[in-house]
Short mmCIF file of C-alpha atoms and ligand atoms in Angstrom, two decimals:
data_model
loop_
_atom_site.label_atom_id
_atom_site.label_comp_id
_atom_site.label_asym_id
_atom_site.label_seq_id
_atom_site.Cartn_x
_atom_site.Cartn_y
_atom_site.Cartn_z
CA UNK A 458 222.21 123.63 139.44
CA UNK A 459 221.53 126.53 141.48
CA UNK A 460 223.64 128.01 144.14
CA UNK A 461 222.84 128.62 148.38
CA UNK A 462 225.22 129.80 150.42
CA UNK A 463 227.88 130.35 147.89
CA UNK A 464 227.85 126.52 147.35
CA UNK A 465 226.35 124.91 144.70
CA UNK A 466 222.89 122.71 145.28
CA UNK A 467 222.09 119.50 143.25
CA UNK A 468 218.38 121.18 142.84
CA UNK A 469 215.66 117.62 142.68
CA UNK A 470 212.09 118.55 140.96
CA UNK A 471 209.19 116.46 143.17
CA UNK A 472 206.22 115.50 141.65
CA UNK A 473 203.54 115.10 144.37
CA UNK A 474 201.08 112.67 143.39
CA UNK A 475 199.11 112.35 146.85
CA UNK A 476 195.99 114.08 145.66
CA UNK A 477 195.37 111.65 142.50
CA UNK A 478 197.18 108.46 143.20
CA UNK A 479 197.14 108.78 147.23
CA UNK A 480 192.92 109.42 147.16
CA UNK A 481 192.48 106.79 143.82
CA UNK A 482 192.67 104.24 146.40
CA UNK A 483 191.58 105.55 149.84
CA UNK A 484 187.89 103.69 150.86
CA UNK A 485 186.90 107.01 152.42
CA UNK A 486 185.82 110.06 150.16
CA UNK A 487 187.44 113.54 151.11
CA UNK A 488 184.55 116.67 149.92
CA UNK A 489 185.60 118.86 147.45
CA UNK A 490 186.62 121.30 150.70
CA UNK A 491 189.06 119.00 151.63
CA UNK A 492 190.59 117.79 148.50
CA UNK A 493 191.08 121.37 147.78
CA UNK A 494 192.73 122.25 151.42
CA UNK A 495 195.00 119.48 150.91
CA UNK A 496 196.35 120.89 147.66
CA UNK A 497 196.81 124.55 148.80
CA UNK A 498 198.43 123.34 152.03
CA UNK A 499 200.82 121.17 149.77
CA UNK A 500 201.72 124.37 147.22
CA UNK A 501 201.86 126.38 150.23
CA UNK A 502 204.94 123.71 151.74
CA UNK A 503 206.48 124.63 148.60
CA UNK A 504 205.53 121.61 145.80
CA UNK A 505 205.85 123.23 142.84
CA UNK A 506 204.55 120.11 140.72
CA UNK A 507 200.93 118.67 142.44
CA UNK A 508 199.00 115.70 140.02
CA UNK A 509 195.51 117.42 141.41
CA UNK A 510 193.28 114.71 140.13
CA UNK A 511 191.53 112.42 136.86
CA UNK A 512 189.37 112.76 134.39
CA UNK A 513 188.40 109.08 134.13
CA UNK A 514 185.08 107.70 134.45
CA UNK A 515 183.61 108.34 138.06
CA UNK A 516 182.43 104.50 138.05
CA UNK A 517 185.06 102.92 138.05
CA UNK A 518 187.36 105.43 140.47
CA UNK A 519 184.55 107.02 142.41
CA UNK A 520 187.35 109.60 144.34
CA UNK A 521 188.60 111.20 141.49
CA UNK A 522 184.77 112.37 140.83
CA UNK A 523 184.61 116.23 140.84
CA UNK A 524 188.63 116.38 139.55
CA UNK A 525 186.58 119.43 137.15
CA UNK A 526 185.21 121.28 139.64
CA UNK A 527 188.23 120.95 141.69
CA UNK A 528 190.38 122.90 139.62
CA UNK A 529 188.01 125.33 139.15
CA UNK A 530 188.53 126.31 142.76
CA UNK A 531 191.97 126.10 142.72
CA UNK A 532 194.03 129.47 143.13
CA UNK A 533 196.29 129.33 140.19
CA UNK A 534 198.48 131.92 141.81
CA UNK A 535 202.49 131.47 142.29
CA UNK A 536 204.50 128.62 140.21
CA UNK A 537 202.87 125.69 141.12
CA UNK A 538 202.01 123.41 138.07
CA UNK A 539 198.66 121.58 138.32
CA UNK A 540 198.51 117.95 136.29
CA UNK A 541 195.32 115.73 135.94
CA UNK A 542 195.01 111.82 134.41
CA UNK A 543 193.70 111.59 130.86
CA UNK A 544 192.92 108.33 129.61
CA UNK A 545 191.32 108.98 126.35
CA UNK A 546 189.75 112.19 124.36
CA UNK A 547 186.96 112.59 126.60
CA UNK A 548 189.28 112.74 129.31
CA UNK A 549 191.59 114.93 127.38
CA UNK A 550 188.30 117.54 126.15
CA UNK A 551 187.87 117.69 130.14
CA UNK A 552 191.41 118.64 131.35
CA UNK A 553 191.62 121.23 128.63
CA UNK A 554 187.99 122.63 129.85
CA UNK A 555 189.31 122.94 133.42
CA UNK A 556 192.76 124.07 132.22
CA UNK A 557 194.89 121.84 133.37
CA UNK A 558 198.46 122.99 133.52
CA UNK A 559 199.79 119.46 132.69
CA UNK A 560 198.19 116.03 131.12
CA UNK A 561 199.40 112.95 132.38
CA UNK A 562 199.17 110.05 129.98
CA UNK A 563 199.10 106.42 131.11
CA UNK A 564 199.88 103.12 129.85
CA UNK A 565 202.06 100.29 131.15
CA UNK A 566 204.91 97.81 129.70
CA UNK A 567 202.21 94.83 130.26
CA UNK A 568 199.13 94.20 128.58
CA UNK A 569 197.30 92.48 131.56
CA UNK A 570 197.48 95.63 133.69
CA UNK A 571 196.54 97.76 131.09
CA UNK A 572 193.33 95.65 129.87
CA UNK A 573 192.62 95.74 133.84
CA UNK A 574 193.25 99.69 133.78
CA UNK A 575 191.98 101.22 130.73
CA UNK A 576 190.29 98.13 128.88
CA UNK A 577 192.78 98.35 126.26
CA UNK A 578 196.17 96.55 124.57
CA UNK A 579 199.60 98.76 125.67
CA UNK A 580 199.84 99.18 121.72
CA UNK A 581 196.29 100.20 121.35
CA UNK A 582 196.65 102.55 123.73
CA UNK A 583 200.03 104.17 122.44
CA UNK A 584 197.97 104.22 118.88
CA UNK A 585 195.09 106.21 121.03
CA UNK A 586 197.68 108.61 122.72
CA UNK A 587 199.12 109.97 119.53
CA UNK A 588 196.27 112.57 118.70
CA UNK A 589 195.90 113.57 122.06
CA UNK A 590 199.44 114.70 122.79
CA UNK A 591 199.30 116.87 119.11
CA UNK A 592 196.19 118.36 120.16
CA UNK A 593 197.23 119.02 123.64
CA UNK A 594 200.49 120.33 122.53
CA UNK A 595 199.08 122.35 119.94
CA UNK A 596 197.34 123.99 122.79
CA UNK A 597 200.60 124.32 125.13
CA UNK A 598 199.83 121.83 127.17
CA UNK A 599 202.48 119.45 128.84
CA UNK A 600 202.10 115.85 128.30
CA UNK A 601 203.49 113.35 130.68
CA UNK A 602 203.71 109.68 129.88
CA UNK A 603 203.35 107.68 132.62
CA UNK A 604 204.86 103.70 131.91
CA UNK A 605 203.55 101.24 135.18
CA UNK A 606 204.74 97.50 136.15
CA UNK A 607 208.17 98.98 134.68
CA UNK A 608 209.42 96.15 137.51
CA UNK A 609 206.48 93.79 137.24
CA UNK A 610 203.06 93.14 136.78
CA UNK A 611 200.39 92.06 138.92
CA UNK A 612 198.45 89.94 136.34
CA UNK A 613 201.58 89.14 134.03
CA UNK A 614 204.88 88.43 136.19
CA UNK A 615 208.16 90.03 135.59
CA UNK A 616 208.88 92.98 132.86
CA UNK A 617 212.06 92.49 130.84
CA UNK A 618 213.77 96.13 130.72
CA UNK A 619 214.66 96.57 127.40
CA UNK A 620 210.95 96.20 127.09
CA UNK A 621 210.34 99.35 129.47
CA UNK A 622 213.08 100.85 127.09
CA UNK A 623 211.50 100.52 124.04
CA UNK A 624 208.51 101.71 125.54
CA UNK A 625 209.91 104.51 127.25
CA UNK A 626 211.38 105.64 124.13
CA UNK A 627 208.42 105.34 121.86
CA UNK A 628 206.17 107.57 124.39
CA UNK A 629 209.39 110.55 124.25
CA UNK A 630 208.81 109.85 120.43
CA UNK A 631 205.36 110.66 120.47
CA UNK A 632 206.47 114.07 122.61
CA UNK A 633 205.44 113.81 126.12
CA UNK A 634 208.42 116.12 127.34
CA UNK A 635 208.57 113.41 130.55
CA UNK A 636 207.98 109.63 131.27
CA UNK A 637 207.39 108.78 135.20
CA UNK A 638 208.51 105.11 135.26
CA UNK A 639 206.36 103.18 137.48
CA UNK A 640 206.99 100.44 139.89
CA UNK A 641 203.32 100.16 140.18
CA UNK A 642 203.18 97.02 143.08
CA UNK A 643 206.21 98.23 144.58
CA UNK A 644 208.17 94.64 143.99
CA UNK A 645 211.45 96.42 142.86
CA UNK A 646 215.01 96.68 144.84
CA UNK A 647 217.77 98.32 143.87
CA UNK A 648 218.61 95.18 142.26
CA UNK A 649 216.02 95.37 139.74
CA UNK A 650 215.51 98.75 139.41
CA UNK A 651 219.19 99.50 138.55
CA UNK A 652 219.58 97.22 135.46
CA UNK A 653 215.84 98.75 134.65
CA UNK A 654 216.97 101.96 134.50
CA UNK A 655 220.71 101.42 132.63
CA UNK A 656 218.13 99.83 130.07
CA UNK A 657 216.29 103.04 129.70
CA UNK A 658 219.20 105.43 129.77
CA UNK A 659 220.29 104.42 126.88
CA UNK A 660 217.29 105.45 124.88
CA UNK A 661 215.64 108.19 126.77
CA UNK A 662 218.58 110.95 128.65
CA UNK A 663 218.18 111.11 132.29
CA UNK A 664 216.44 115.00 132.37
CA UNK A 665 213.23 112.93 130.85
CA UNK A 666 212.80 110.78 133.46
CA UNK A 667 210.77 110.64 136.35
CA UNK A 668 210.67 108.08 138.69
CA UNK A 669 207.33 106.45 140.60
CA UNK A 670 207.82 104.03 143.12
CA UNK A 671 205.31 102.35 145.49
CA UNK A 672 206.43 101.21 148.42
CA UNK A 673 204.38 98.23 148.74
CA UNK A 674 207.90 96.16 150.49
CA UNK A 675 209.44 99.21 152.10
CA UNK A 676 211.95 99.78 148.99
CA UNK A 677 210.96 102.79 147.73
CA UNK A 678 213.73 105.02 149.49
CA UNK A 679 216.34 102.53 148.61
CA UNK A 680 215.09 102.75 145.31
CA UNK A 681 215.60 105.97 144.42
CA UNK A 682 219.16 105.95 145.07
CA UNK A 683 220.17 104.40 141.98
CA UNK A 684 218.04 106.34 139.96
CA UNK A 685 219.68 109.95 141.87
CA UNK A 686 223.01 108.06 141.05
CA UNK A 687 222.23 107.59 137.38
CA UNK A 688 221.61 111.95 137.44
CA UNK A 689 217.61 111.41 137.35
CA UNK A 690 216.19 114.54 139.37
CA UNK A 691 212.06 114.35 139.23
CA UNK A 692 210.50 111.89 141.65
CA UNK A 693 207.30 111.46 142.25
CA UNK A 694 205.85 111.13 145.75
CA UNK A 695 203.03 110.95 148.27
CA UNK A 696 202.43 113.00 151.43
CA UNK A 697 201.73 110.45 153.92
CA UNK A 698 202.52 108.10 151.74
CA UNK A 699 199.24 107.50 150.32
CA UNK A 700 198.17 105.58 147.49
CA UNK A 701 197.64 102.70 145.26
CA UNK A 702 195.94 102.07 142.00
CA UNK A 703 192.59 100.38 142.12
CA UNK A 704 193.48 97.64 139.44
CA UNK A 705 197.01 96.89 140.95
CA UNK A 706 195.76 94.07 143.77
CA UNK A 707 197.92 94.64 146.65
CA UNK A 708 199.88 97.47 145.68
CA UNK A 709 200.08 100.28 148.64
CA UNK A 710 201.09 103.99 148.51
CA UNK A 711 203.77 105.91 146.72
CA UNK A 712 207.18 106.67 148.63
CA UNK A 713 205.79 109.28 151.12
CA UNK A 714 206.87 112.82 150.38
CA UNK A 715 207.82 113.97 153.79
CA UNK A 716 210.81 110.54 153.86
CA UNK A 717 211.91 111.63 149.94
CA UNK A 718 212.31 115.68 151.15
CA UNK A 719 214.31 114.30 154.51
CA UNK A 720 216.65 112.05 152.54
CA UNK A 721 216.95 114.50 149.63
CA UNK A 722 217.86 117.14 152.33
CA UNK A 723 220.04 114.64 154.51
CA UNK A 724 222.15 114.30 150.59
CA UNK A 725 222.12 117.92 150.33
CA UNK A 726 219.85 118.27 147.92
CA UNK A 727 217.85 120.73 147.66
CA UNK A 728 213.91 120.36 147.10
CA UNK A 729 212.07 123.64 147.82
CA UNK A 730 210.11 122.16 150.41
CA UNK A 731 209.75 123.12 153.82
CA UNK A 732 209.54 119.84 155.54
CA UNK A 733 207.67 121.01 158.87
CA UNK A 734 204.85 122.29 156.91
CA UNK A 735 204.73 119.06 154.30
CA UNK A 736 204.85 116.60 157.70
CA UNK A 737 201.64 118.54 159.38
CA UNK A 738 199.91 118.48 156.26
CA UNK A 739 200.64 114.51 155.86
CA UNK A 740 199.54 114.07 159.43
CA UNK A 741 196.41 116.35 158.67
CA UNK A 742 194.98 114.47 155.87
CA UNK A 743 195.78 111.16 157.51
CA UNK A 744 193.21 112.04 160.46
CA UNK A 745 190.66 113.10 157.50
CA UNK A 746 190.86 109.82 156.27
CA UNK A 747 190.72 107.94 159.14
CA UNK A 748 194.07 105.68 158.97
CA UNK A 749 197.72 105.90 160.33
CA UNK A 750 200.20 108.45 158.81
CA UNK A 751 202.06 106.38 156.17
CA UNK A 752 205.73 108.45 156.66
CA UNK A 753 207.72 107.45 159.05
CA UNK A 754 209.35 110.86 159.26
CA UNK A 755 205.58 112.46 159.49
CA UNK A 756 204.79 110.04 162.76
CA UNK A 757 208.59 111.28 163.81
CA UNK A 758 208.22 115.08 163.01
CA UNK A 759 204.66 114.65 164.59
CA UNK A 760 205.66 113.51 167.94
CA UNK A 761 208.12 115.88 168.07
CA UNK A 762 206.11 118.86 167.44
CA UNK A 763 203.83 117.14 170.17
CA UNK A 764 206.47 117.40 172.35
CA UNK A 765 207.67 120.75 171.29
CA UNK A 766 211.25 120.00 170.56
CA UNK A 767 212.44 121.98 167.24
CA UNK A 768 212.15 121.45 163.68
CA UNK A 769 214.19 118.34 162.15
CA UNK A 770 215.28 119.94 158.79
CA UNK A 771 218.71 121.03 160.42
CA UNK A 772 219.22 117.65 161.92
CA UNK A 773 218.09 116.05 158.01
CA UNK A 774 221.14 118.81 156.88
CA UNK A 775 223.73 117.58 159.72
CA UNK A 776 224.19 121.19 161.06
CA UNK A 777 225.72 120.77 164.27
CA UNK A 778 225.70 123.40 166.93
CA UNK A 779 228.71 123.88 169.33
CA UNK A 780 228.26 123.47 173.10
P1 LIG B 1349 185.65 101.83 129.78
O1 LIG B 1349 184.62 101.59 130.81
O2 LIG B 1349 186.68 100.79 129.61
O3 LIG B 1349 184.94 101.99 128.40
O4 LIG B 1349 186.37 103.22 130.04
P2 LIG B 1349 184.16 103.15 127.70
O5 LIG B 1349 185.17 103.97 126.99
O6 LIG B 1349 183.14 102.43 126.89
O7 LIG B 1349 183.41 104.07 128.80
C1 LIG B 1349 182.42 103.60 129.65
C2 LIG B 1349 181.83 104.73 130.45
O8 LIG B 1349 182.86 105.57 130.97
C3 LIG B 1349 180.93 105.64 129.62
O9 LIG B 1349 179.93 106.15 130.51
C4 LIG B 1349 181.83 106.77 129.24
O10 LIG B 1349 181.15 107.97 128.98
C5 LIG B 1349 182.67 106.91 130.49
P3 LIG B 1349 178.45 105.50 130.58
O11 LIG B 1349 177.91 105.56 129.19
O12 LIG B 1349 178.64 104.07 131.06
O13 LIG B 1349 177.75 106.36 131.58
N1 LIG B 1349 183.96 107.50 130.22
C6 LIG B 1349 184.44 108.56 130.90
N2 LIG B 1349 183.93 109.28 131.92
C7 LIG B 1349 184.69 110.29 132.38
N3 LIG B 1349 185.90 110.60 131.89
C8 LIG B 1349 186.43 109.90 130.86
C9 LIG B 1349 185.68 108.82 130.33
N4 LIG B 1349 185.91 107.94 129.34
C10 LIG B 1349 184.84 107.16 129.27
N5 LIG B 1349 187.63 110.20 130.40
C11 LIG B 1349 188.33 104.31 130.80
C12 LIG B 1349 187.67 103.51 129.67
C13 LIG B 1349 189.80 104.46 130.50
C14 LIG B 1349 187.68 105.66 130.87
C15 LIG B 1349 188.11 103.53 132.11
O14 LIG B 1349 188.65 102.25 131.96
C16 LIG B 1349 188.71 104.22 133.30
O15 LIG B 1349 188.31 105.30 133.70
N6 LIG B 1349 189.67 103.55 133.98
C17 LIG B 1349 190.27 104.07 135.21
C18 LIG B 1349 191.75 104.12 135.06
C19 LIG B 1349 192.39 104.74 136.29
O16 LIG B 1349 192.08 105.86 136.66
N7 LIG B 1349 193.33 104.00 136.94
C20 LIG B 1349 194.08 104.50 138.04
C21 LIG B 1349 195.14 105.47 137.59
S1 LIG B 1349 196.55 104.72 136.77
C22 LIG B 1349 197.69 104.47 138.07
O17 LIG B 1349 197.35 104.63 139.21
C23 LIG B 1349 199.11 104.12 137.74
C24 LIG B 1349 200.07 105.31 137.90
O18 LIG B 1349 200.01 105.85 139.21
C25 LIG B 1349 201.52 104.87 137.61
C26 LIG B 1349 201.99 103.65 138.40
O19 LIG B 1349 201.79 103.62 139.63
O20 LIG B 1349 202.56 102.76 137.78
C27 LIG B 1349 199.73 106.44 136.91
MG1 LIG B 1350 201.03 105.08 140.95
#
């Protein structure tokens, strides 16, 4: 906990995931220019934590092509940590090439997604993670393990929770230092989510959780409240609320960034992100790509600055001013 204005802040770590997950599943390529805009502009709102891009094979996600040369552009000054997809060693002899600050390993709790995903069983592909995290820790490297259809799956039906617990518990035993718990088609309300989670906790303590939800039926705010409740403090997020996954049918983009930062700041949380600057780059990259802004606070904070009336963070905060 840190402290502002003599008052302490509950202090929330964002992981934004709009460059990887929000471009995985966008029909129109951004160049290497733009990809590498967008991330600056995003470190530059304050995002300490930015999931850059993939090392996966270029055929079968064609926009995470170039993820190499990407980070070899990038500036690498300040704090911001810089995290790529692995799926496998050749993935893994890739990120540590282009020094990537952070691996992110993926599996699911359901075997159909993860056949669809990586062509592998979830146990063969816990088997296939354990010599990557030793060798990527033995090189400092932070592993991540990210668990999908923690809610449901697309090919399977519902997941049970104490089977995302076991899971959960068995990737913190094979030492990522964080598992992101994805509702990967975005099927989850508070209803499901909380008995998920209560699952979890009792394996894996709160500070090694993220959370990941799509927003596929609108929940994703509402989700995160029981999560915040149960003391979890990294979620990930989208600006513009981008994203998808290629072999989730259906599934749309993450919770958008610019609504986490104005709920997280309407709580009094504190995030580190100036929401102005996060909003113009959401509405920025939107135009690149051709389709509507995906936050509802970026469209708000958009038509605002439009119409030149001042910056919403205050009004997020409740700061009144007197007549
Ligand atoms: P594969 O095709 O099943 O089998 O790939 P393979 O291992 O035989 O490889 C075939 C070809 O891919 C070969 O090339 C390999 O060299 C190449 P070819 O001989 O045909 O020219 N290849 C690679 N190329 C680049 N980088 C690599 C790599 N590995 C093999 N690392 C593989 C297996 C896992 C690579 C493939 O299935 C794949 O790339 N899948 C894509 C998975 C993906 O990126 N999904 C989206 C991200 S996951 C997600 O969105 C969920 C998440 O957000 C959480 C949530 O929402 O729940 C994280
Ligand atoms: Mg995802």
């Amino acid at each position: 906990m840190s402290k502002e204005h003599g008052t302490p802040v509950d202090r929330v770590s964002l992981v934004e995931v709009g460059p990887r997950d929000g471009l995985q599943n966008e029909p129109r390529l951004l160049s290497l220019a733009q990809r590498l805009l967008l991330i600056n502009r995003l470190a530059e709102s304050g995002l300490q934590r930015i999931e850059v891009g993939a090392f996966v094979s270029p055929k079968r996600v064609p926009q995470m092509a170039d993820s190499a040369e990407l980070f070899e552009a990038l500036p690498r000054k300040g704090a911001t940590r810089y995290g790529a997809l692995v799926p496998n060693l050749q993935g893994l002899q890739a990120a540590i090439q282009a020094r990537v600050d952070e691996i992110g390993l993926f599996t699911a709790c359901s075997d159909g997604f993860t056949r669809a995903n990586i062509g592998i069983s979830v146990e063969e592909s816990l088997v296939s993670f354990a010599p990557l995290v030793a060798e990527a820790r033995r090189l400092g490297i932070k592993v991540r393990g990210y668990l999908s259809t923690v809610i449901a799956c697309p090919y399977d039906g519902p997941t049970r929770p104490k089977r995302v617990a076991a899971l959960a518990e068995r990737l913190l035993d094979l030492g990522c230092h964080e598992i992101s718990l994805g509702d990967t088609i975005g099927v989850g309300t508070p209803g499901t989510v909380a008995p998920m989670l209560d699952a979890v906790l009792h394996e894996v303590p709160a500070g090694r959780l993220a959370v990941h939800f799509h927003d596929t039926y609108g929940q994703g705010l509402a989700n995160l409240l029981p999560a915040l409740e149960r003391g979890i403090r990294t979620i990930d997020c989208s600006v513009a609320g981008l994203g998808g996954c290629p072999y989730a049918p259906g599934a749309s983009g993450n919770v958008a960034s610019e609504e986490v930062v104005y709920l997280l700041h309407g709580l009094g949380m504190s995030t580190g992100v100036n929401l102005d600057k996060l909003a113009a780059t959401g509405q920025w990259v939107s135009e690149q790509l051709g389709r509507p802004n995906g936050s509802r606070v970026g469209q708000a904070l958009h038509a605002r600055a439009r119409e030149q009336q001042p910056g919403l963070d205050e009004i997020a905060q409740g700061e009144c001013h007197d007549p």
